[in-house]
Tab-separated table of C-alpha atoms in Angstrom:
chain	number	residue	atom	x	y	z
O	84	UNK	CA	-6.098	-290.038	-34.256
O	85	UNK	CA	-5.217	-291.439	-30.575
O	86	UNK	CA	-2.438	-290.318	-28.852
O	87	UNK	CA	-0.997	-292.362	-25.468
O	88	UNK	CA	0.876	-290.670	-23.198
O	89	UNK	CA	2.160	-292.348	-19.965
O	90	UNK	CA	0.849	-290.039	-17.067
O	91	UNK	CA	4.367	-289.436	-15.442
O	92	UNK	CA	5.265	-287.926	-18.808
O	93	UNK	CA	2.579	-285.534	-18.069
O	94	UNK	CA	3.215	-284.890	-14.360
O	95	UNK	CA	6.813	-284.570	-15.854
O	96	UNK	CA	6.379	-281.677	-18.127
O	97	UNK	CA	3.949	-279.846	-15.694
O	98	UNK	CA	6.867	-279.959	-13.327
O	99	UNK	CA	9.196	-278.934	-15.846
O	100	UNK	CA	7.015	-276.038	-17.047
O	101	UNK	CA	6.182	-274.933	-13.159
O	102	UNK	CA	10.284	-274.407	-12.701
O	103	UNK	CA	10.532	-272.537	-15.724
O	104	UNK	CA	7.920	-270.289	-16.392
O	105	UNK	CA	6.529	-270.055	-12.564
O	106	UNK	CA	9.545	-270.144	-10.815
O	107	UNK	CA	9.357	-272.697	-8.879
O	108	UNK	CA	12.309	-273.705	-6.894
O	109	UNK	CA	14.189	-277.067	-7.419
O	110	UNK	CA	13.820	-278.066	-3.563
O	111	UNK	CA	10.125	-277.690	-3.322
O	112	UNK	CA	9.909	-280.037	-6.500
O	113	UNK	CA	11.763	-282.508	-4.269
O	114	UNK	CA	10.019	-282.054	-1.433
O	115	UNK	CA	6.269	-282.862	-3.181
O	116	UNK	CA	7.727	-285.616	-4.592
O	117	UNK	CA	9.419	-286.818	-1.753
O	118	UNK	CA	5.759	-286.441	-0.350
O	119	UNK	CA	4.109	-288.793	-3.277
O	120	UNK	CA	6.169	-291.259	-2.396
O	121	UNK	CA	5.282	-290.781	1.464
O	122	UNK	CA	1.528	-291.009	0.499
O	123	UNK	CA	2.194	-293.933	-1.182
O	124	UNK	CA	2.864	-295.710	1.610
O	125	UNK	CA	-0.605	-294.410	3.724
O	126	UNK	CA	-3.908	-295.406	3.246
O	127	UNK	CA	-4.599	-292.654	1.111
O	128	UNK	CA	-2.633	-294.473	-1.959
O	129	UNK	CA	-5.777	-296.356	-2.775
O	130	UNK	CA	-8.477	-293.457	-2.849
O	131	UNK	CA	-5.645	-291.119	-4.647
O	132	UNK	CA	-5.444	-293.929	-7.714
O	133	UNK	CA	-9.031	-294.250	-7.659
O	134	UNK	CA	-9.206	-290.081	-7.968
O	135	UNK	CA	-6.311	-290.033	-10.496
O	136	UNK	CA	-7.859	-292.969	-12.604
O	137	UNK	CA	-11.430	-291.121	-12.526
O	138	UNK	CA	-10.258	-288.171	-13.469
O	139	UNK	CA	-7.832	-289.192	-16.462
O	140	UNK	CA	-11.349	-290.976	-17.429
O	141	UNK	CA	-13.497	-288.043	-17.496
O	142	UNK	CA	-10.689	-286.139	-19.362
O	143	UNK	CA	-10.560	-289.241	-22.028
O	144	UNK	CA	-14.250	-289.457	-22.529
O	145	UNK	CA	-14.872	-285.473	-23.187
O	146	UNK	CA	-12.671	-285.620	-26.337
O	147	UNK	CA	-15.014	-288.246	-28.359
């Protein structure tokens, strides 16, 4: 059985579990997000999809 989950859902309830259980304060959520959408922008962005995409590979190709 395959299950797809969108990776922002992911990213979504790490964040959501970081406030909560590691108390983690609202504004420095803001801030590294904020800072995503900086890096976006740089000419990091490319080598930071090509790391995210590798690494959701690996991750997909252990569970066969």
């Amino acid at each position: 059985m395959t299950i797809s989950l969108p990776f922002v859902l992911v990213l979504a309830l790490i964040a959501w579990a970081a406030v909560k259980y590691l108390h983690v304060r609202g504004w420095l959520v803001v801030v590294l997000l904020l800072l995503g959408f900086y890096l976006q922008g740089t000419f990091l962005a490319p080598a930071i999809d090509s790391g995210t995409r590798s690494g959701v590979d690996v991750i997909n190709q252990t569970g066969k």
